[in-house]
mmCIF file with all atom_site columns, C-alpha atoms in Angstrom:
data_model
loop_
_atom_site.group_PDB
_atom_site.id
_atom_site.type_symbol
_atom_site.label_atom_id
_atom_site.label_alt_id
_atom_site.label_comp_id
_atom_site.label_asym_id
_atom_site.label_entity_id
_atom_site.label_seq_id
_atom_site.pdbx_PDB_ins_code
_atom_site.Cartn_x
_atom_site.Cartn_y
_atom_site.Cartn_z
_atom_site.occupancy
_atom_site.B_iso_or_equiv
_atom_site.pdbx_formal_charge
_atom_site.auth_seq_id
_atom_site.auth_comp_id
_atom_site.auth_asym_id
_atom_site.auth_atom_id
_atom_site.pdbx_PDB_model_num
ATOM 1   C CA . MET P 1 1   ? 0.013   0.008  -0.044 1.00 0.00 ? 258 MET P CA 1
ATOM 2   C CA . GLU P 1 2   ? 1.072   3.482  -0.710 1.00 0.00 ? 259 GLU P CA 1
ATOM 3   C CA . LEU P 1 3   ? 1.104   5.901  2.192  1.00 0.00 ? 260 LEU P CA 1
ATOM 4   C CA . GLU P 1 4   ? -1.957  7.716  0.759  1.00 0.00 ? 261 GLU P CA 1
ATOM 5   C CA . LYS P 1 5   ? -3.955  4.513  0.643  1.00 0.00 ? 262 LYS P CA 1
ATOM 6   C CA . GLU P 1 6   ? -2.883  3.785  4.292  1.00 0.00 ? 263 GLU P CA 1
ATOM 7   C CA . GLU P 1 7   ? -4.042  7.209  5.399  1.00 0.00 ? 264 GLU P CA 1
ATOM 8   C CA . ALA P 1 8   ? -7.246  6.738  3.466  1.00 0.00 ? 265 ALA P CA 1
ATOM 9   C CA . LEU P 1 9   ? -7.923  3.385  5.154  1.00 0.00 ? 266 LEU P CA 1
ATOM 10  C CA . LEU P 1 10  ? -7.361  4.817  8.527  1.00 0.00 ? 267 LEU P CA 1
ATOM 11  C CA . GLU P 1 11  ? -9.625  7.640  7.746  1.00 0.00 ? 268 GLU P CA 1
ATOM 12  C CA . ALA P 1 12  ? -12.406 5.284  6.861  1.00 0.00 ? 269 ALA P CA 1
ATOM 13  C CA . ILE P 1 13  ? -11.892 3.190  9.958  1.00 0.00 ? 270 ILE P CA 1
ATOM 14  C CA . LEU P 1 14  ? -11.964 6.345  12.186 1.00 0.00 ? 271 LEU P CA 1
ATOM 15  C CA . PHE P 1 15  ? -14.935 7.612  10.502 1.00 0.00 ? 272 PHE P CA 1
ATOM 16  C CA . LEU P 1 16  ? -16.806 4.367  11.138 1.00 0.00 ? 273 LEU P CA 1
ATOM 17  C CA . GLU P 1 17  ? -15.800 4.034  14.813 1.00 0.00 ? 274 GLU P CA 1
ATOM 18  C CA . SER P 1 18  ? -18.294 5.719  17.154 1.00 0.00 ? 275 SER P CA 1
ATOM 19  C CA . SER P 1 19  ? -15.750 5.746  19.954 1.00 0.00 ? 276 SER P CA 1
ATOM 20  C CA . PRO P 1 20  ? -11.919 6.063  20.161 1.00 0.00 ? 277 PRO P CA 1
ATOM 21  C CA . ILE P 1 21  ? -9.998  3.232  18.847 1.00 0.00 ? 278 ILE P CA 1
ATOM 22  C CA . ASP P 1 22  ? -6.462  2.333  20.233 1.00 0.00 ? 279 ASP P CA 1
ATOM 23  C CA . LEU P 1 23  ? -3.300  1.760  18.252 1.00 0.00 ? 280 LEU P CA 1
ATOM 24  C CA . GLY P 1 24  ? -3.401  -1.992 18.975 1.00 0.00 ? 281 GLY P CA 1
ATOM 25  C CA . SER P 1 25  ? -6.914  -2.171 17.362 1.00 0.00 ? 282 SER P CA 1
ATOM 26  C CA . LEU P 1 26  ? -5.724  -0.279 14.307 1.00 0.00 ? 283 LEU P CA 1
ATOM 27  C CA . VAL P 1 27  ? -2.681  -2.508 13.982 1.00 0.00 ? 284 VAL P CA 1
ATOM 28  C CA . LYS P 1 28  ? -5.019  -5.569 14.128 1.00 0.00 ? 285 LYS P CA 1
ATOM 29  C CA . THR P 1 29  ? -7.758  -4.262 11.877 1.00 0.00 ? 286 THR P CA 1
ATOM 30  C CA . THR P 1 30  ? -5.318  -2.960 9.150  1.00 0.00 ? 287 THR P CA 1
ATOM 31  C CA . ASN P 1 31  ? -2.227  -5.207 9.424  1.00 0.00 ? 288 ASN P CA 1
ATOM 32  C CA . LEU P 1 32  ? -0.111  -2.148 9.253  1.00 0.00 ? 289 LEU P CA 1
ATOM 33  C CA . SER P 1 33  ? 2.839   -1.455 11.564 1.00 0.00 ? 290 SER P CA 1
ATOM 34  C CA . LYS P 1 34  ? 2.469   0.750  14.478 1.00 0.00 ? 291 LYS P CA 1
ATOM 35  C CA . GLU P 1 35  ? 4.993   3.211  12.756 1.00 0.00 ? 292 GLU P CA 1
ATOM 36  C CA . VAL P 1 36  ? 3.104   3.376  9.620  1.00 0.00 ? 293 VAL P CA 1
ATOM 37  C CA . ILE P 1 37  ? -0.153  4.026  11.531 1.00 0.00 ? 294 ILE P CA 1
ATOM 38  C CA . LEU P 1 38  ? 1.474   6.779  13.672 1.00 0.00 ? 295 LEU P CA 1
ATOM 39  C CA . ASN P 1 39  ? 2.864   8.452  10.641 1.00 0.00 ? 296 ASN P CA 1
ATOM 40  C CA . SER P 1 40  ? -0.479  8.195  8.903  1.00 0.00 ? 297 SER P CA 1
ATOM 41  C CA . ILE P 1 41  ? -2.094  9.639  11.931 1.00 0.00 ? 298 ILE P CA 1
ATOM 42  C CA . GLU P 1 42  ? -0.022  12.637 12.052 1.00 0.00 ? 299 GLU P CA 1
ATOM 43  C CA . ASN P 1 43  ? -0.486  13.325 8.376  1.00 0.00 ? 300 ASN P CA 1
ATOM 44  C CA . ILE P 1 44  ? -4.268  12.958 8.862  1.00 0.00 ? 301 ILE P CA 1
ATOM 45  C CA . LYS P 1 45  ? -4.161  15.371 11.701 1.00 0.00 ? 302 LYS P CA 1
ATOM 46  C CA . GLU P 1 46  ? -2.181  17.915 9.583  1.00 0.00 ? 303 GLU P CA 1
ATOM 47  C CA . LYS P 1 47  ? -4.563  17.676 6.699  1.00 0.00 ? 304 LYS P CA 1
ATOM 48  C CA . LEU P 1 48  ? -7.428  18.081 8.949  1.00 0.00 ? 305 LEU P CA 1
ATOM 49  C CA . ALA P 1 49  ? -6.019  21.105 10.731 1.00 0.00 ? 306 ALA P CA 1
ATOM 50  C CA . ASP P 1 50  ? -6.754  23.177 7.494  1.00 0.00 ? 307 ASP P CA 1
ATOM 51  C CA . ALA P 1 51  ? -9.200  25.923 8.366  1.00 0.00 ? 308 ALA P CA 1
ATOM 52  C CA . ASP P 1 52  ? -11.547 24.594 5.644  1.00 0.00 ? 309 ASP P CA 1
ATOM 53  C CA . ARG P 1 53  ? -12.044 21.091 7.372  1.00 0.00 ? 310 ARG P CA 1
ATOM 54  C CA . GLY P 1 54  ? -15.076 20.338 9.725  1.00 0.00 ? 311 GLY P CA 1
ATOM 55  C CA . LEU P 1 55  ? -13.327 17.516 11.481 1.00 0.00 ? 312 LEU P CA 1
ATOM 56  C CA . GLU P 1 56  ? -10.199 16.934 13.500 1.00 0.00 ? 313 GLU P CA 1
ATOM 57  C CA . LEU P 1 57  ? -8.432  13.726 14.685 1.00 0.00 ? 314 LEU P CA 1
ATOM 58  C CA . SER P 1 58  ? -8.258  13.783 18.406 1.00 0.00 ? 315 SER P CA 1
ATOM 59  C CA . GLU P 1 59  ? -6.363  11.475 20.902 1.00 0.00 ? 316 GLU P CA 1
ATOM 60  C CA . ILE P 1 60  ? -9.007  10.573 23.472 1.00 0.00 ? 317 ILE P CA 1
ATOM 61  C CA . GLY P 1 61  ? -8.274  8.130  26.379 1.00 0.00 ? 318 GLY P CA 1
ATOM 62  C CA . GLY P 1 62  ? -5.631  6.372  24.716 1.00 0.00 ? 319 GLY P CA 1
ATOM 63  C CA . GLY P 1 63  ? -7.211  6.013  21.391 1.00 0.00 ? 320 GLY P CA 1
ATOM 64  C CA . TYR P 1 64  ? -8.046  8.030  18.215 1.00 0.00 ? 321 TYR P CA 1
ATOM 65  C CA . GLN P 1 65  ? -11.293 9.500  17.085 1.00 0.00 ? 322 GLN P CA 1
ATOM 66  C CA . LEU P 1 66  ? -12.627 11.882 14.453 1.00 0.00 ? 323 LEU P CA 1
ATOM 67  C CA . ILE P 1 67  ? -14.677 14.610 15.936 1.00 0.00 ? 324 ILE P CA 1
ATOM 68  C CA . PRO P 1 68  ? -16.301 17.854 14.963 1.00 0.00 ? 325 PRO P CA 1
ATOM 69  C CA . LYS P 1 69  ? -14.021 20.884 15.226 1.00 0.00 ? 326 LYS P CA 1
ATOM 70  C CA . ILE P 1 70  ? -15.234 22.998 18.171 1.00 0.00 ? 327 ILE P CA 1
ATOM 71  C CA . GLU P 1 71  ? -15.999 26.119 16.279 1.00 0.00 ? 328 GLU P CA 1
ATOM 72  C CA . TYR P 1 72  ? -18.749 23.981 14.295 1.00 0.00 ? 329 TYR P CA 1
ATOM 73  C CA . TRP P 1 73  ? -20.407 22.424 17.559 1.00 0.00 ? 330 TRP P CA 1
ATOM 74  C CA . GLU P 1 74  ? -23.013 25.415 18.048 1.00 0.00 ? 331 GLU P CA 1
ATOM 75  C CA . TYR P 1 75  ? -24.469 24.429 14.516 1.00 0.00 ? 332 TYR P CA 1
ATOM 76  C CA . LEU P 1 76  ? -24.295 20.812 15.250 1.00 0.00 ? 333 LEU P CA 1
ATOM 77  C CA . LYS P 1 77  ? -25.514 20.386 18.885 1.00 0.00 ? 334 LYS P CA 1
ATOM 78  C CA . VAL P 1 78  ? -29.203 21.009 18.223 1.00 0.00 ? 335 VAL P CA 1
ATOM 79  C CA . LYS P 1 79  ? -29.552 17.946 16.017 1.00 0.00 ? 336 LYS P CA 1
ATOM 80  C CA . TYR P 1 80  ? -26.591 15.841 17.170 1.00 0.00 ? 337 TYR P CA 1
ATOM 81  C CA . GLY P 1 81  ? -26.074 16.907 20.752 1.00 0.00 ? 338 GLY P CA 1
ATOM 82  C CA . LYS P 1 82  ? -26.770 14.541 23.629 1.00 0.00 ? 339 LYS P CA 1
ATOM 83  C CA . LYS P 1 83  ? -30.516 14.397 24.930 1.00 0.00 ? 340 LYS P CA 1
ATOM 84  C CA . ASN P 1 84  ? -31.173 16.204 28.178 1.00 0.00 ? 341 ASN P CA 1
ATOM 85  C CA . GLU P 1 85  ? -31.709 12.903 30.067 1.00 0.00 ? 342 GLU P CA 1
ATOM 86  C CA . ASN P 1 86  ? -28.092 12.057 29.376 1.00 0.00 ? 343 ASN P CA 1
ATOM 87  C CA . ARG P 1 87  ? -26.808 15.241 31.253 1.00 0.00 ? 344 ARG P CA 1
ATOM 88  C CA . LEU P 1 88  ? -25.452 15.157 34.551 1.00 0.00 ? 345 LEU P CA 1
ATOM 89  C CA . SER P 1 89  ? -26.852 17.097 37.482 1.00 0.00 ? 346 SER P CA 1
ATOM 90  C CA . ARG P 1 90  ? -24.730 19.606 39.423 1.00 0.00 ? 347 ARG P CA 1
ATOM 91  C CA . ALA P 1 91  ? -24.473 17.205 42.177 1.00 0.00 ? 348 ALA P CA 1
ATOM 92  C CA . ALA P 1 92  ? -23.130 14.400 39.965 1.00 0.00 ? 349 ALA P CA 1
ATOM 93  C CA . ILE P 1 93  ? -20.645 16.728 38.273 1.00 0.00 ? 350 ILE P CA 1
ATOM 94  C CA . GLU P 1 94  ? -19.422 17.771 41.695 1.00 0.00 ? 351 GLU P CA 1
ATOM 95  C CA . THR P 1 95  ? -19.072 14.276 42.755 1.00 0.00 ? 352 THR P CA 1
ATOM 96  C CA . LEU P 1 96  ? -17.392 13.270 39.676 1.00 0.00 ? 353 LEU P CA 1
ATOM 97  C CA . SER P 1 97  ? -14.872 16.145 39.864 1.00 0.00 ? 354 SER P CA 1
ATOM 98  C CA . ILE P 1 98  ? -14.201 15.221 43.409 1.00 0.00 ? 355 ILE P CA 1
ATOM 99  C CA . ILE P 1 99  ? -13.280 11.589 42.253 1.00 0.00 ? 356 ILE P CA 1
ATOM 100 C CA . ALA P 1 100 ? -11.459 12.866 39.179 1.00 0.00 ? 357 ALA P CA 1
ATOM 101 C CA . TYR P 1 101 ? -9.064  15.165 41.058 1.00 0.00 ? 358 TYR P CA 1
ATOM 102 C CA . SER P 1 102 ? -8.612  13.044 44.285 1.00 0.00 ? 359 SER P CA 1
ATOM 103 C CA . GLN P 1 103 ? -8.675  9.408  43.151 1.00 0.00 ? 360 GLN P CA 1
ATOM 104 C CA . PRO P 1 104 ? -8.476  6.830  44.398 1.00 0.00 ? 361 PRO P CA 1
ATOM 105 C CA . ILE P 1 105 ? -11.019 8.178  46.921 1.00 0.00 ? 362 ILE P CA 1
ATOM 106 C CA . THR P 1 106 ? -13.524 6.513  49.200 1.00 0.00 ? 363 THR P CA 1
ATOM 107 C CA . ARG P 1 107 ? -17.201 7.195  49.613 1.00 0.00 ? 364 ARG P CA 1
ATOM 108 C CA . THR P 1 108 ? -16.642 8.726  53.228 1.00 0.00 ? 365 THR P CA 1
ATOM 109 C CA . GLU P 1 109 ? -13.715 11.058 51.831 1.00 0.00 ? 366 GLU P CA 1
ATOM 110 C CA . ILE P 1 110 ? -16.076 12.277 48.994 1.00 0.00 ? 367 ILE P CA 1
ATOM 111 C CA . GLU P 1 111 ? -18.708 12.962 51.613 1.00 0.00 ? 368 GLU P CA 1
ATOM 112 C CA . ASN P 1 112 ? -16.285 14.785 53.904 1.00 0.00 ? 369 ASN P CA 1
ATOM 113 C CA . ILE P 1 113 ? -15.443 16.973 51.002 1.00 0.00 ? 370 ILE P CA 1
ATOM 114 C CA . ARG P 1 114 ? -19.179 17.460 49.729 1.00 0.00 ? 371 ARG P CA 1
ATOM 115 C CA . GLY P 1 115 ? -20.615 17.751 53.077 1.00 0.00 ? 372 GLY P CA 1
ATOM 116 C CA . VAL P 1 116 ? -23.651 15.505 51.907 1.00 0.00 ? 373 VAL P CA 1
ATOM 117 C CA . SER P 1 117 ? -24.289 11.805 51.358 1.00 0.00 ? 374 SER P CA 1
ATOM 118 C CA . ALA P 1 118 ? -22.651 10.447 48.135 1.00 0.00 ? 375 ALA P CA 1
ATOM 119 C CA . ASP P 1 119 ? -24.321 7.004  47.720 1.00 0.00 ? 376 ASP P CA 1
ATOM 120 C CA . GLY P 1 120 ? -26.831 8.217  45.066 1.00 0.00 ? 377 GLY P CA 1
ATOM 121 C CA . MET P 1 121 ? -24.325 10.043 42.993 1.00 0.00 ? 378 MET P CA 1
ATOM 122 C CA . ILE P 1 122 ? -21.669 7.162  43.326 1.00 0.00 ? 379 ILE P CA 1
ATOM 123 C CA . ARG P 1 123 ? -24.338 4.711  42.099 1.00 0.00 ? 380 ARG P CA 1
ATOM 124 C CA . LEU P 1 124 ? -25.379 7.014  39.246 1.00 0.00 ? 381 LEU P CA 1
ATOM 125 C CA . LEU P 1 125 ? -21.874 7.685  38.100 1.00 0.00 ? 382 LEU P CA 1
ATOM 126 C CA . ILE P 1 126 ? -21.131 3.784  38.212 1.00 0.00 ? 383 ILE P CA 1
ATOM 127 C CA . SER P 1 127 ? -24.228 3.055  36.183 1.00 0.00 ? 384 SER P CA 1
ATOM 128 C CA . ARG P 1 128 ? -23.058 5.649  33.531 1.00 0.00 ? 385 ARG P CA 1
ATOM 129 C CA . LYS P 1 129 ? -19.533 3.921  33.637 1.00 0.00 ? 386 LYS P CA 1
ATOM 130 C CA . LEU P 1 130 ? -17.954 7.143  34.518 1.00 0.00 ? 387 LEU P CA 1
ATOM 131 C CA . ILE P 1 131 ? -16.387 5.806  37.733 1.00 0.00 ? 388 ILE P CA 1
ATOM 132 C CA . LYS P 1 132 ? -15.549 2.373  38.994 1.00 0.00 ? 389 LYS P CA 1
ATOM 133 C CA . GLU P 1 133 ? -14.169 0.571  42.077 1.00 0.00 ? 390 GLU P CA 1
ATOM 134 C CA . VAL P 1 134 ? -10.319 0.663  41.950 1.00 0.00 ? 391 VAL P CA 1
ATOM 135 C CA . GLY P 1 135 ? -9.384  -1.002 44.994 1.00 0.00 ? 392 GLY P CA 1
ATOM 136 C CA . LYS P 1 136 ? -9.576  -1.123 48.826 1.00 0.00 ? 393 LYS P CA 1
ATOM 137 C CA . LYS P 1 137 ? -7.929  1.509  51.166 1.00 0.00 ? 394 LYS P CA 1
ATOM 138 C CA . ASP P 1 138 ? -5.457  0.026  53.652 1.00 0.00 ? 395 ASP P CA 1
ATOM 139 C CA . THR P 1 139 ? -7.259  1.311  56.807 1.00 0.00 ? 396 THR P CA 1
ATOM 140 C CA . LEU P 1 140 ? -9.931  -0.003 59.270 1.00 0.00 ? 397 LEU P CA 1
ATOM 141 C CA . GLY P 1 141 ? -12.960 -1.664 57.423 1.00 0.00 ? 398 GLY P CA 1
ATOM 142 C CA . LYS P 1 142 ? -10.839 -1.694 54.019 1.00 0.00 ? 399 LYS P CA 1
ATOM 143 C CA . PRO P 1 143 ? -13.188 0.824  52.291 1.00 0.00 ? 400 PRO P CA 1
ATOM 144 C CA . VAL P 1 144 ? -13.756 0.786  48.491 1.00 0.00 ? 401 VAL P CA 1
ATOM 145 C CA . THR P 1 145 ? -11.817 3.330  46.600 1.00 0.00 ? 402 THR P CA 1
ATOM 146 C CA . TYR P 1 146 ? -13.326 4.854  43.452 1.00 0.00 ? 403 TYR P CA 1
ATOM 147 C CA . GLY P 1 147 ? -11.636 6.189  40.253 1.00 0.00 ? 404 GLY P CA 1
ATOM 148 C CA . THR P 1 148 ? -12.477 7.518  36.792 1.00 0.00 ? 405 THR P CA 1
ATOM 149 C CA . THR P 1 149 ? -12.873 5.127  33.717 1.00 0.00 ? 406 THR P CA 1
ATOM 150 C CA . GLN P 1 150 ? -11.930 5.168  30.003 1.00 0.00 ? 407 GLN P CA 1
ATOM 151 C CA . GLU P 1 151 ? -15.758 6.423  29.398 1.00 0.00 ? 408 GLU P CA 1
ATOM 152 C CA . PHE P 1 152 ? -14.833 9.364  31.773 1.00 0.00 ? 409 PHE P CA 1
ATOM 153 C CA . LEU P 1 153 ? -11.905 10.363 29.464 1.00 0.00 ? 410 LEU P CA 1
ATOM 154 C CA . THR P 1 154 ? -14.006 9.762  26.313 1.00 0.00 ? 411 THR P CA 1
ATOM 155 C CA . LEU P 1 155 ? -16.910 12.069 27.401 1.00 0.00 ? 412 LEU P CA 1
ATOM 156 C CA . PHE P 1 156 ? -14.303 14.855 28.484 1.00 0.00 ? 413 PHE P CA 1
ATOM 157 C CA . LYS P 1 157 ? -12.104 14.311 25.447 1.00 0.00 ? 414 LYS P CA 1
ATOM 158 C CA . LEU P 1 158 ? -9.045  13.820 27.570 1.00 0.00 ? 415 LEU P CA 1
ATOM 159 C CA . LYS P 1 159 ? -5.847  11.786 26.609 1.00 0.00 ? 416 LYS P CA 1
ATOM 160 C CA . SER P 1 160 ? -5.366  10.837 30.479 1.00 0.00 ? 417 SER P CA 1
ATOM 161 C CA . ILE P 1 161 ? -6.390  12.276 33.817 1.00 0.00 ? 418 ILE P CA 1
ATOM 162 C CA . SER P 1 162 ? -3.218  14.491 33.735 1.00 0.00 ? 419 SER P CA 1
ATOM 163 C CA . ASP P 1 163 ? -5.043  16.477 30.991 1.00 0.00 ? 420 ASP P CA 1
ATOM 164 C CA . LEU P 1 164 ? -7.589  17.735 33.477 1.00 0.00 ? 421 LEU P CA 1
ATOM 165 C CA . PRO P 1 165 ? -7.598  21.627 33.932 1.00 0.00 ? 422 PRO P CA 1
ATOM 166 C CA . LYS P 1 166 ? -5.301  22.787 36.738 1.00 0.00 ? 423 LYS P CA 1
ATOM 167 C CA . LEU P 1 167 ? -7.166  23.669 39.865 1.00 0.00 ? 424 LEU P CA 1
ATOM 168 C CA . SER P 1 168 ? -6.748  27.196 41.605 1.00 0.00 ? 425 SER P CA 1
ATOM 169 C CA . ASP P 1 169 ? -5.048  27.176 45.173 1.00 0.00 ? 426 ASP P CA 1
ATOM 170 C CA . THR P 1 170 ? -8.610  27.646 46.593 1.00 0.00 ? 427 THR P CA 1
ATOM 171 C CA . ASP P 1 171 ? -10.063 24.700 44.749 1.00 0.00 ? 428 ASP P CA 1
ATOM 172 C CA . THR P 1 172 ? -7.128  22.690 45.569 1.00 0.00 ? 429 THR P CA 1
ATOM 173 C CA . LYS P 1 173 ? -7.392  23.089 49.205 1.00 0.00 ? 430 LYS P CA 1
ATOM 174 C CA . ARG P 1 174 ? -11.025 22.092 48.809 1.00 0.00 ? 431 ARG P CA 1
ATOM 175 C CA . PHE P 1 175 ? -10.142 18.888 47.177 1.00 0.00 ? 432 PHE P CA 1
ATOM 176 C CA . GLU P 1 176 ? -7.717  18.161 49.825 1.00 0.00 ? 433 GLU P CA 1
ATOM 177 C CA . LEU P 1 177 ? -8.547  15.184 52.209 1.00 0.00 ? 434 LEU P CA 1
ATOM 178 C CA . ASN P 1 178 ? -8.459  15.949 55.896 1.00 0.00 ? 435 ASN P CA 1
ATOM 179 C CA . GLY P 1 179 ? -6.967  12.820 57.553 1.00 0.00 ? 436 GLY P CA 1
#
């Protein structure tokens, strides 16, 4: 295959995938080497960076996905945006933020930060596959600890948890665990 055909094949696969696809899956699907795929991905990114293109190739949660450029989202969200029933409440977003910035974290630690019970929000976030049990804390009672998932990274279009926005000093103090 010529490099142009390899890029075209990768574009087609990325177009057909509804969620990010990782490098290993691309290798298996195409029988191309990692190096060829990575070079092709960079070329596709450069071509899509053109101001006249509506899509961009984004690295999300360890995979690659074609997504609309942000400047076109206002036009697209009415028809293609998520339905309101999929939206998270303020309490769910607050709980998810605490988990994302403080993981691994126990239910009691979340409640100490939030000041209210977190049982319902934890159940909701687990059902949406945004958080999961990641272990047990080595303290009395061995409470379950929670962390974010691949779905979380995909939803917020992050490569990894380290891509979360940095917190202000005030917010950092708010997310610190007391004891």
